XYZ file of C-alpha atoms in Angstrom:
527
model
C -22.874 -113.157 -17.319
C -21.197 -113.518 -20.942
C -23.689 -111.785 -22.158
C -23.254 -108.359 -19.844
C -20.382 -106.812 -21.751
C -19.716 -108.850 -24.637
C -23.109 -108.748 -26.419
C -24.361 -105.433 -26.692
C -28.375 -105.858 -25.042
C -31.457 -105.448 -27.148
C -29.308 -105.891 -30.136
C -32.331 -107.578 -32.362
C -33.860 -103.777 -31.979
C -30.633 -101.899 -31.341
C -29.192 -103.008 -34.836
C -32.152 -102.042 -36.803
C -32.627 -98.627 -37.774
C -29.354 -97.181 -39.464
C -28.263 -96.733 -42.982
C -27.798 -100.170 -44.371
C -30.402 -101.919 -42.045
C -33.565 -100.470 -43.812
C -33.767 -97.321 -41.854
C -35.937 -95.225 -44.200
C -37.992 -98.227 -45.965
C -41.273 -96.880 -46.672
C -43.710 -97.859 -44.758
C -46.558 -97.848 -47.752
C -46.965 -96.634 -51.321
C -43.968 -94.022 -52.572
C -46.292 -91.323 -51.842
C -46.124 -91.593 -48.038
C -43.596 -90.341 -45.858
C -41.209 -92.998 -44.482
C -40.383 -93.400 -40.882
C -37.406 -95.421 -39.366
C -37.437 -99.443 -38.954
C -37.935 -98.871 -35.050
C -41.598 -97.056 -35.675
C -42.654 -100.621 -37.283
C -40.855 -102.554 -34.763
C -42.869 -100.820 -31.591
C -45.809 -101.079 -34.058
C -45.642 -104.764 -34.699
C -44.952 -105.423 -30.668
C -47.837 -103.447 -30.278
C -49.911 -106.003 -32.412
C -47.887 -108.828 -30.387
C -48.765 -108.049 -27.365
C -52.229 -107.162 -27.294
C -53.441 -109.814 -30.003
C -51.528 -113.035 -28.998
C -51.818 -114.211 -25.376
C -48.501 -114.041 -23.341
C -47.219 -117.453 -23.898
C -46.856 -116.760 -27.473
C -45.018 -113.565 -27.293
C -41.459 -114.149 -27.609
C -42.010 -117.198 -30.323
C -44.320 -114.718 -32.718
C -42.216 -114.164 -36.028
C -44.596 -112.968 -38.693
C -42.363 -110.227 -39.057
C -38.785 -110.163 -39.203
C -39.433 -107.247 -35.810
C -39.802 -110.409 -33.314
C -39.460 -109.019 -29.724
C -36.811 -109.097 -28.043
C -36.867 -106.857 -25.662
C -37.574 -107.904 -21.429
C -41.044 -108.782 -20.151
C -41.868 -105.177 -18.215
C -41.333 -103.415 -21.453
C -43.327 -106.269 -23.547
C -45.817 -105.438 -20.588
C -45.670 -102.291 -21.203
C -46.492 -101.959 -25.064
C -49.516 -104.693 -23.960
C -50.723 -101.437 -21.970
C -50.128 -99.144 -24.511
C -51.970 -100.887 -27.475
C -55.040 -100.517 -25.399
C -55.018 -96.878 -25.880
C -53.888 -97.582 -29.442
C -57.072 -99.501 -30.488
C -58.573 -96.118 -29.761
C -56.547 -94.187 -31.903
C -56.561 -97.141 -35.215
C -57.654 -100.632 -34.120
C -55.934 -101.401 -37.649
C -52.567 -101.105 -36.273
C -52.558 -103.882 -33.682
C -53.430 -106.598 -36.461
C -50.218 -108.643 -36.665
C -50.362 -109.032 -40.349
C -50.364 -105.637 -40.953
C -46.996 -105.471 -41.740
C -45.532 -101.884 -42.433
C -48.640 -100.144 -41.621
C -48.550 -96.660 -40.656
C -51.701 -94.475 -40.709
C -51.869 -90.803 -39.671
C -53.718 -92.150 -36.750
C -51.326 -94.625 -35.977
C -48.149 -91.992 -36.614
C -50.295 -89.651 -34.114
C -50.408 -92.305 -31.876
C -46.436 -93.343 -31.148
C -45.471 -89.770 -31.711
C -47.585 -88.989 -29.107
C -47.119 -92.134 -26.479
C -43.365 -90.962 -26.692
C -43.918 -87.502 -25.606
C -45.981 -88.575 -22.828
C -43.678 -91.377 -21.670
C -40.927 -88.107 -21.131
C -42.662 -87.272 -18.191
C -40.575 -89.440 -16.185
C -37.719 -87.972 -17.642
C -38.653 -84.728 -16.694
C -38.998 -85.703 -12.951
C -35.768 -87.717 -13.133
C -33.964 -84.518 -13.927
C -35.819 -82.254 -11.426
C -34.630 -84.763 -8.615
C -30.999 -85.246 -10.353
C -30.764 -80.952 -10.044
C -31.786 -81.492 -6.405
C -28.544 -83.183 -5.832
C -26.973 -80.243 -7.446
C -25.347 -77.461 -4.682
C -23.915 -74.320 -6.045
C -21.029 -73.211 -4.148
C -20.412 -70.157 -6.777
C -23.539 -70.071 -8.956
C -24.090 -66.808 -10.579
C -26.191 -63.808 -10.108
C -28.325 -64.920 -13.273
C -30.608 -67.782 -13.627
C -29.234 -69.303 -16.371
C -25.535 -69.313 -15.236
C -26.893 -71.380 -11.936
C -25.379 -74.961 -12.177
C -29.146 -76.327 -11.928
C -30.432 -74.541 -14.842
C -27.485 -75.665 -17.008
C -27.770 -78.825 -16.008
C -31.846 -79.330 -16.576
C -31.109 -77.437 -19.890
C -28.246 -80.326 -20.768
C -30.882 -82.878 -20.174
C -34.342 -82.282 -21.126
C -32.784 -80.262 -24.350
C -30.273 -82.856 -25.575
C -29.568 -83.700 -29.268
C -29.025 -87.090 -29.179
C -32.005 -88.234 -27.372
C -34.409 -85.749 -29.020
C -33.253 -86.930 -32.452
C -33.389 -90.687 -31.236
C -36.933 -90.633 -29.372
C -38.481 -87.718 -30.971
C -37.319 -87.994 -35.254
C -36.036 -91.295 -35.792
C -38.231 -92.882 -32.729
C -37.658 -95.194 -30.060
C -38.621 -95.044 -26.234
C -34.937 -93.952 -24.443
C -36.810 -90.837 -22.654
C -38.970 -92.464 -19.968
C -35.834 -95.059 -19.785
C -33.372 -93.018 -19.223
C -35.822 -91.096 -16.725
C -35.593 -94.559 -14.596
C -31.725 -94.645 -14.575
C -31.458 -90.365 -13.730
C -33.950 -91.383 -10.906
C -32.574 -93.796 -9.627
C -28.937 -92.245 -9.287
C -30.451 -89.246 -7.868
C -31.942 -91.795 -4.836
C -28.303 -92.890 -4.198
C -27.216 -89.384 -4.484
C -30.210 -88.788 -1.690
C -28.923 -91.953 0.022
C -32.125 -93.917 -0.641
C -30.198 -96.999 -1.773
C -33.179 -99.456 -1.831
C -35.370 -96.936 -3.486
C -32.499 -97.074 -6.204
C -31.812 -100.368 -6.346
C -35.529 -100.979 -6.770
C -35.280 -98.676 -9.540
C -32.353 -99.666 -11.430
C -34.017 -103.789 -10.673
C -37.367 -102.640 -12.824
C -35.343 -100.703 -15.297
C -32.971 -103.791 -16.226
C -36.190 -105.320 -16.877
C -37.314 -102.638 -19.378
C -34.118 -103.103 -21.507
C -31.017 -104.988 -20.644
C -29.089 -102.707 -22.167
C -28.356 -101.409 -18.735
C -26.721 -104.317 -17.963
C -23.709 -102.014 -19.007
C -23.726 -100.335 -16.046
C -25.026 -103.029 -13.338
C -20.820 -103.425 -12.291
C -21.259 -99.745 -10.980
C -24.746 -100.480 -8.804
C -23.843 -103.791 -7.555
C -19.876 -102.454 -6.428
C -21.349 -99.230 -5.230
C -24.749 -100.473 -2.968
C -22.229 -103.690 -1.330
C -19.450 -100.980 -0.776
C -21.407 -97.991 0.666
C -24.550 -99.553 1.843
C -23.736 -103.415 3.198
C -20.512 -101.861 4.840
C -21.874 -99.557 7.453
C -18.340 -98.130 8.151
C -14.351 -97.327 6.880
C -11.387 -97.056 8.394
C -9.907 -93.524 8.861
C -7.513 -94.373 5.808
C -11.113 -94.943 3.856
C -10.815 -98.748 3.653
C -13.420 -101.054 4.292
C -14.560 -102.009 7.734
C -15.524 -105.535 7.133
C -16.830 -106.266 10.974
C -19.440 -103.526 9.947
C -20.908 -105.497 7.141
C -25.139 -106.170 7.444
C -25.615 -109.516 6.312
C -29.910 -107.620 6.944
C -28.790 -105.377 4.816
C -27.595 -107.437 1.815
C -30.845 -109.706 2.276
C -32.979 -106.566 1.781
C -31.080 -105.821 -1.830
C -31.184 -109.741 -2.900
C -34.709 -109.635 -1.655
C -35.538 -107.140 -4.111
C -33.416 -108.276 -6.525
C -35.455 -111.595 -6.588
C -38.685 -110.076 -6.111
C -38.633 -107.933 -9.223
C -36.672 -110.711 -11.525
C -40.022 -113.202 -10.503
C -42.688 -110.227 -11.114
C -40.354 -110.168 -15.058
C -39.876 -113.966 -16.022
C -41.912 -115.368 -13.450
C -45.167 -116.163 -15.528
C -42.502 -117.396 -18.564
C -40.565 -119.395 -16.373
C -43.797 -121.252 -15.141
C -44.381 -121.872 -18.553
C -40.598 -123.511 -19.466
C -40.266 -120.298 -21.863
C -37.121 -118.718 -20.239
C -34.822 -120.225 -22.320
C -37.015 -119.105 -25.562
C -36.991 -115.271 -24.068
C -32.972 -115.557 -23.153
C -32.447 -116.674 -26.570
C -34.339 -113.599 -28.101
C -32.757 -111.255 -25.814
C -29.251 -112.241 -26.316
C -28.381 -113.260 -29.926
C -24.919 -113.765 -30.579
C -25.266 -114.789 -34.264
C -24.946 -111.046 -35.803
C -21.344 -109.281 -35.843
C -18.995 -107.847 -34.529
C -20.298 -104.506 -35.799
C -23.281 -103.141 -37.021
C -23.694 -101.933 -40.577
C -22.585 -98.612 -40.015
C -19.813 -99.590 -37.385
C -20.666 -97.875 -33.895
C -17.607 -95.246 -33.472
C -16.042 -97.321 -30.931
C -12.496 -99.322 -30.394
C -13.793 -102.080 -32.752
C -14.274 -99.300 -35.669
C -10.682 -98.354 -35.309
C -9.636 -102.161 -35.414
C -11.722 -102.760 -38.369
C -10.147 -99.639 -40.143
C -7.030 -100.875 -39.775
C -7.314 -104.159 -41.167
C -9.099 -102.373 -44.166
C -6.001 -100.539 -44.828
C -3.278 -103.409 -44.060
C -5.145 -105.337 -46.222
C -5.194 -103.196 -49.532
C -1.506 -102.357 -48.760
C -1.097 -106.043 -48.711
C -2.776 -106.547 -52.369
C -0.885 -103.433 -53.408
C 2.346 -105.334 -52.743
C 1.679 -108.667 -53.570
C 1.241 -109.849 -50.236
C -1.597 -111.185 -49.903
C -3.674 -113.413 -52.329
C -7.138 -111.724 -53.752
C -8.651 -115.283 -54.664
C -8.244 -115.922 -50.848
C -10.420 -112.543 -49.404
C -13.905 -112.424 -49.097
C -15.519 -110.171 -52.018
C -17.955 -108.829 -48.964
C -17.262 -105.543 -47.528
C -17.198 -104.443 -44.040
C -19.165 -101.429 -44.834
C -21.676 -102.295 -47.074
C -23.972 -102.571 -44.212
C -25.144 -105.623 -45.667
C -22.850 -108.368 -43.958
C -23.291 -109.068 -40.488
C -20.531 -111.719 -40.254
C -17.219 -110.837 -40.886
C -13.423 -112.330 -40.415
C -10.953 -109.995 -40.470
C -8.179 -110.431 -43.491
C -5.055 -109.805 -41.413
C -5.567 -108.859 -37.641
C -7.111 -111.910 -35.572
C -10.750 -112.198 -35.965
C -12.701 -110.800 -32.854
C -15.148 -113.414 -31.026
C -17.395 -112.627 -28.750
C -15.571 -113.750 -25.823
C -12.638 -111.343 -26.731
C -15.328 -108.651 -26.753
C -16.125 -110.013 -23.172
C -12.519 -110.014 -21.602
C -11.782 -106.840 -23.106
C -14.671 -105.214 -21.822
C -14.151 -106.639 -17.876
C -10.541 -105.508 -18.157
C -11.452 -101.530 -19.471
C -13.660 -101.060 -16.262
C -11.995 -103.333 -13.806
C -9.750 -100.034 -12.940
C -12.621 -97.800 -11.900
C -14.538 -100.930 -10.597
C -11.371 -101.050 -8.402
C -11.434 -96.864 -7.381
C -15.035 -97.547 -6.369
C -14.088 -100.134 -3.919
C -10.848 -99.340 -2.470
C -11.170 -95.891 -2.786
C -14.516 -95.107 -2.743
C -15.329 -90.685 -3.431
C -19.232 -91.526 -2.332
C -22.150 -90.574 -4.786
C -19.677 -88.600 -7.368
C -17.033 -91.645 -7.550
C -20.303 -94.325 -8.470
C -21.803 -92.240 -10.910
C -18.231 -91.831 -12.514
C -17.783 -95.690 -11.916
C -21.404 -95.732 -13.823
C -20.100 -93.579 -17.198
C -16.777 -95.298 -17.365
C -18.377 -98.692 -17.580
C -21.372 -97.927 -19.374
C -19.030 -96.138 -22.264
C -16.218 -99.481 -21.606
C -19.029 -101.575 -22.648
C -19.987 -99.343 -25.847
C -15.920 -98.782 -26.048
C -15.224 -103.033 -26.717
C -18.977 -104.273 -26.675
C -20.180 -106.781 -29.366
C -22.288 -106.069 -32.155
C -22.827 -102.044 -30.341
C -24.752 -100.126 -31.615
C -24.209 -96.023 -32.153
C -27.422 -95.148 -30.173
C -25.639 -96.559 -27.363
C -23.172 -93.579 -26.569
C -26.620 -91.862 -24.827
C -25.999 -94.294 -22.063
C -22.472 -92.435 -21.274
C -23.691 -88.982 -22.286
C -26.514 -88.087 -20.231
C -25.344 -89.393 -16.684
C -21.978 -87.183 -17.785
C -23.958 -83.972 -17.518
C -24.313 -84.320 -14.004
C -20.402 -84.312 -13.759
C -20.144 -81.507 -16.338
C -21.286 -78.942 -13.916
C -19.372 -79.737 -10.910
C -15.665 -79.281 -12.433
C -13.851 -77.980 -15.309
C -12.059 -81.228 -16.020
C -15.240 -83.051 -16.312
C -16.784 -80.047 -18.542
C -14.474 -80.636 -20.676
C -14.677 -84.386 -20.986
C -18.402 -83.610 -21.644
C -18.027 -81.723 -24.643
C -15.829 -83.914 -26.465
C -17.644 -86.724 -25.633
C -21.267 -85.161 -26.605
C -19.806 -83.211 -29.786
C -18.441 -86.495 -30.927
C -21.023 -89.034 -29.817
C -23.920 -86.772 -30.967
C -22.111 -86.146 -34.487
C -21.834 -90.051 -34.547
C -25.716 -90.471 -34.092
C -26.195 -88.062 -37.878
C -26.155 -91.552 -40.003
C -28.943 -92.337 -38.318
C -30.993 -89.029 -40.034
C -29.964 -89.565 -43.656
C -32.766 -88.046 -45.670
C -32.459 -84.632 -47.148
C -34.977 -82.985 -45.459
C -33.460 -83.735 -42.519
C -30.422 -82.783 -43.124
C -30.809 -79.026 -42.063
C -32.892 -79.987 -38.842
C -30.322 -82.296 -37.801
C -27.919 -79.425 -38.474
C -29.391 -76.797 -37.048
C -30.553 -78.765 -33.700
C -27.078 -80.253 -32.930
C -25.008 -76.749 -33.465
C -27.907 -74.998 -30.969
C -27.415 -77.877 -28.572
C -23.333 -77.863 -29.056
C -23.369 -73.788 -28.604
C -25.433 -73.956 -25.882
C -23.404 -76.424 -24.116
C -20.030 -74.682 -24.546
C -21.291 -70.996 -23.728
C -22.782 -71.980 -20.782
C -20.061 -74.506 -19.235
C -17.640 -71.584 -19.988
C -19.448 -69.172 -17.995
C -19.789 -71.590 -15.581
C -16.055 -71.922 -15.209
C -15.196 -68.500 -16.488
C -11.171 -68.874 -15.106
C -10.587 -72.188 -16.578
C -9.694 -73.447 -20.462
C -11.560 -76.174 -20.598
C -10.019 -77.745 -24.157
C -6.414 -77.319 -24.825
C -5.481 -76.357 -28.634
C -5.507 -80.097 -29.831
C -8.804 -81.053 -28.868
C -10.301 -77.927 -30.204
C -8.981 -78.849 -33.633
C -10.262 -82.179 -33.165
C -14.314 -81.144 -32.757
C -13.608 -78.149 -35.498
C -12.736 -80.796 -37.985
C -16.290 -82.216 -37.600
C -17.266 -79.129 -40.194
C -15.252 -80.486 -42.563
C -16.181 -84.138 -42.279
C -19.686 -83.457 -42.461
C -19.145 -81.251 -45.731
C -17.196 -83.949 -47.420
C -19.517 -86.516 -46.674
C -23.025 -84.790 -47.366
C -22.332 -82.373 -49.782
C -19.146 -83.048 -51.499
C -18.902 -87.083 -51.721
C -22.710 -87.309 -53.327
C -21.011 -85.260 -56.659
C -17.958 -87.367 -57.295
C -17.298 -90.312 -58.835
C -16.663 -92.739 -56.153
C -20.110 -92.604 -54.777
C -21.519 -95.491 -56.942
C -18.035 -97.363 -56.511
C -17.387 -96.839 -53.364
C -20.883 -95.455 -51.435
C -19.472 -96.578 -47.834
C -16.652 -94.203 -47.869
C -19.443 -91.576 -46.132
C -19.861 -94.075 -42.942
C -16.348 -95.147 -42.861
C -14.898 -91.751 -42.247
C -17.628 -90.769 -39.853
C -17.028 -94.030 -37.519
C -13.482 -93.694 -37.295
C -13.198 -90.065 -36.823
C -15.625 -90.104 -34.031
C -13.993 -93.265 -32.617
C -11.032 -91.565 -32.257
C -12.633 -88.759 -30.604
C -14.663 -91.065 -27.904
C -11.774 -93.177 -27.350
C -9.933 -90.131 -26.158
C -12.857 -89.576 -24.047
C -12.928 -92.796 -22.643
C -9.133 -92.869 -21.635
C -9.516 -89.422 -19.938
C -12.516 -90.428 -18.282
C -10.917 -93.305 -16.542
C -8.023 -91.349 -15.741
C -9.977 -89.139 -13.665
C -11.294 -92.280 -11.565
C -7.826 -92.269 -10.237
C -8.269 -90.538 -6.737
C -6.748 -87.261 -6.910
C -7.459 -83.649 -5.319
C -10.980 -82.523 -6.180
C -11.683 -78.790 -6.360
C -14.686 -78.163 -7.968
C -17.428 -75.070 -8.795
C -20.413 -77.352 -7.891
C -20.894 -80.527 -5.619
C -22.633 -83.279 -6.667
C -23.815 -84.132 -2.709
């Protein structure tokens, strides 16, 4: 249980990818394009998978790409390379390290796009839990339309999946679906769901608090007192059996076969390394980021003034993405067990609403984005890509009242901003551009017509996401031309992290301040 909320899941994968961890290496002569680390990680598990035989899977380490991701998904690449062999039988030899044909390019791009189509479902059923109680005359100012738009269209996940490339789509589609069954009050249909999808990545671990509260509270407890408190002599001890049962049954279909063959320990190991840091290279925009700034600066006002000895700091910088151990030079060092305890107590509050005061389907999908964005908020070793796991579940709160609308778009501006390090090249550089301000108009034009009679950001908050202009002028097209970029070349990163960290922090706190129970009066109803 450690490794829940103190070690982000999937970190072996999730760390790779961004500026400082080989993101652009080329994956053949100079000539070639180059594609991001994570196209030769899914290429090389790929190879795994389909040339070794399962008990060698999670031991393979010709590359430095091992996997380390759960057994469904290693299952699933093993079915994938069989349509690969079709497309370049080249690519599944494990010693073809960095290889990356046109065929085999076609080939991912392609498996990605397909694998959406369970996204696309996902979001049809999550817009059947939508009712409009005011929805306009116009098509696209209904609450459903918004809403699919806010989904299948977003920034962050195209850019992820789609540019720098990775599998979130058909992922995501299994968390959406599932949430839409509780929504529909199919709670073993969800809980099946959410079982095989913690068995695709275990990065959803985040938000397994929110299921397990939620399905023992509203579905094991058949009834509530008038005051809304638990009936405990209407507990079904049938139905808790029937959620362990499936619990169990999809955890033996996962390591079953590996722990027949004494391996679990090998594939626990590989899924949860604790050895990186507290931070990736290009620190995640979260509390840590924020903490880390701040021992920066106390520490060169300490040289400054003669307060702290030079011969006794570590040469090694933070930022140059190229340390992944670090102690801090005057705040306490962070271990993962702080990570841990501070995690618990940021979503203990809402964990708390969700029992005790329990606002049905609406109050566990809130319960769901506060922890998932607690975890990425005080996780260890977490990873920017992460923020997706709070941002797309909050677009089915977006549409149902102004307050959450406007938690939305400062959390999406931010978080979506945060994800540009990740697209560094400069071709991409107008596409990333262009896509996120189409996304980010979109999303504020139509949640203001939406809630026409409401200001959804107050003066403050609005100069906040302006100032994202700025930042990104500074760092792309100003820093480049000055001096300090040879000297200094992790100024760029630095300023992007802890602006946007202050921005999702904010996010965070009013998110779990709306968990409170309170009046709700809202333009939509999530049923």
């Amino acid at each position: 249980m450690t490794c829940v909320c103190s070690c982000s899941p999937g970190t072996a994968q999730e760390s790779r990818g961004g500026p400082g961890a080989g993101a652009a290496e080329p994956f053949s002569d100079g000539a070639e394009p180059s594609y991001s680390t994570d196209f030769e990680v899914h290429r090389n598990w790929l190879a795994i998978t389909h040339s070794l035989p399962v008990s060698r899977w999670y031991y393979e380490a010709t590359s430095e790409w091992t996997l380390d991701y759960p057994p469904f998904f290693a299952w699933f690449e093993y079915t994938l390379s069989h349509i690969a062999k079709v497309f370049d039988p080249e690519m599944l030899n494990i010693q073809n390290l960095n290889y990356a044909s046109p065929r085999t390019v076609l080939f991912q791009r392609f498996s990605v796009i397909f694998t959406d189509v369970l996204f696309i479902y996902s979001v049809y059923e999550c817009c059947k839990c939508i009712e409009g109680k005011k929805a306009g005359k116009e098509l696209t100012e209904k609450p459903t339309f918004i809403l699919s738009v806010l989904l299948l269209w977003n920034f962050g996940l195209l850019i992820v999946d789609h540019i720098h490339f990775q599998y979130n789509g058909f992922l995501f589609g299994l968390m959406l679906l599932s949430v839409a069954r509780l929504f529909q009050k199919r709670h073993l249909e969800g809980a099946f769901l959410f079982a095989i999808l913690l068995h695709f990545k275990h990065i959803y671990l985040y938000v397994a608090p929110a299921y397990g509260i939620y399905l023992l509270r509203s579905y094991c407890f058949t009834a509530d007192k008038p005051d809304g408190s638990v009936t405990w002599s209407s507990f079904s001890f049938l139905r808790l059996i029937a959620l362990g049962f499936i619990v169990c049954f999809v955890s033996a279909l996962s390591l079953g076969p590996f722990i027949a063959m004494n391996q679990l320990p090998q594939v626990i190991s590989r899924l949860f390394p604790f050895k990186r840091g507290l931070c990736h290279a290009y620190w995640a925009p979260n509390f840590w980021a924020l903490y880390n700034a701040l021992d920066k600066m106390l520490c060169i006002i300490g040289l400054k003034y003669n307060l702290l000895d030079p011969k006794k700091i570590a040469k090694a910088s933070m930022t140059s993405g190229l340390v992944q151990q670090f102690q801090h030079v005057v705040l306490p060092s962070v271990t993962p067990l702080a990570t841990l305890i501070c995690t618990v107590i940021a979503m203990l509050p809402s964990i708390f609403c969700l029992w005790f005061k329990p606002q049905g389907p609406r109050g566990f999908l809130r319960c769901l984005i506060v922890c998932a964005l607690s975890s990425f908020m005080f996780g260890w070793h977490v990873h920017e890509k992460a923020i997706l796991l709070a941002i797309l579940p909050m677009s089915l709160l977006s549409v149902g009242k102004p307050q959450d609308a406007a938690i939305y778009l400062l959390l999406t501006t931010t978080g979506h901003y945060s994800l540009f390090p990740l697209l560094f090249t400069a071709p991409e550089f107008p596409i990333k551009v262009l896509l996120m301000l189409l996304f980010t108009v979109y999303s504020f034009s139509s949640l203001k017509t939406l809630f026409r009679k409401e200001k959804l950001l107050n003066w403050m908050e609005t100069i906040y996401l302006v100032g994202l202009g700025p930042l990104e002028i500074c760092c792309e097209l100003v820093f480049p031309f000055t001096p300090w970029k040879l000297k200094y070349p992790f100024i760029p990163l630095f300023l992007t992290s802890v602006y946007c960290a202050a921005g999702i922090t904010y996010a965070w706190f009013r998110l779990s301040v709306s968990m409170l129970p309170g009046p709700a009066v809202s333009k939509a109803k999530l049923q």
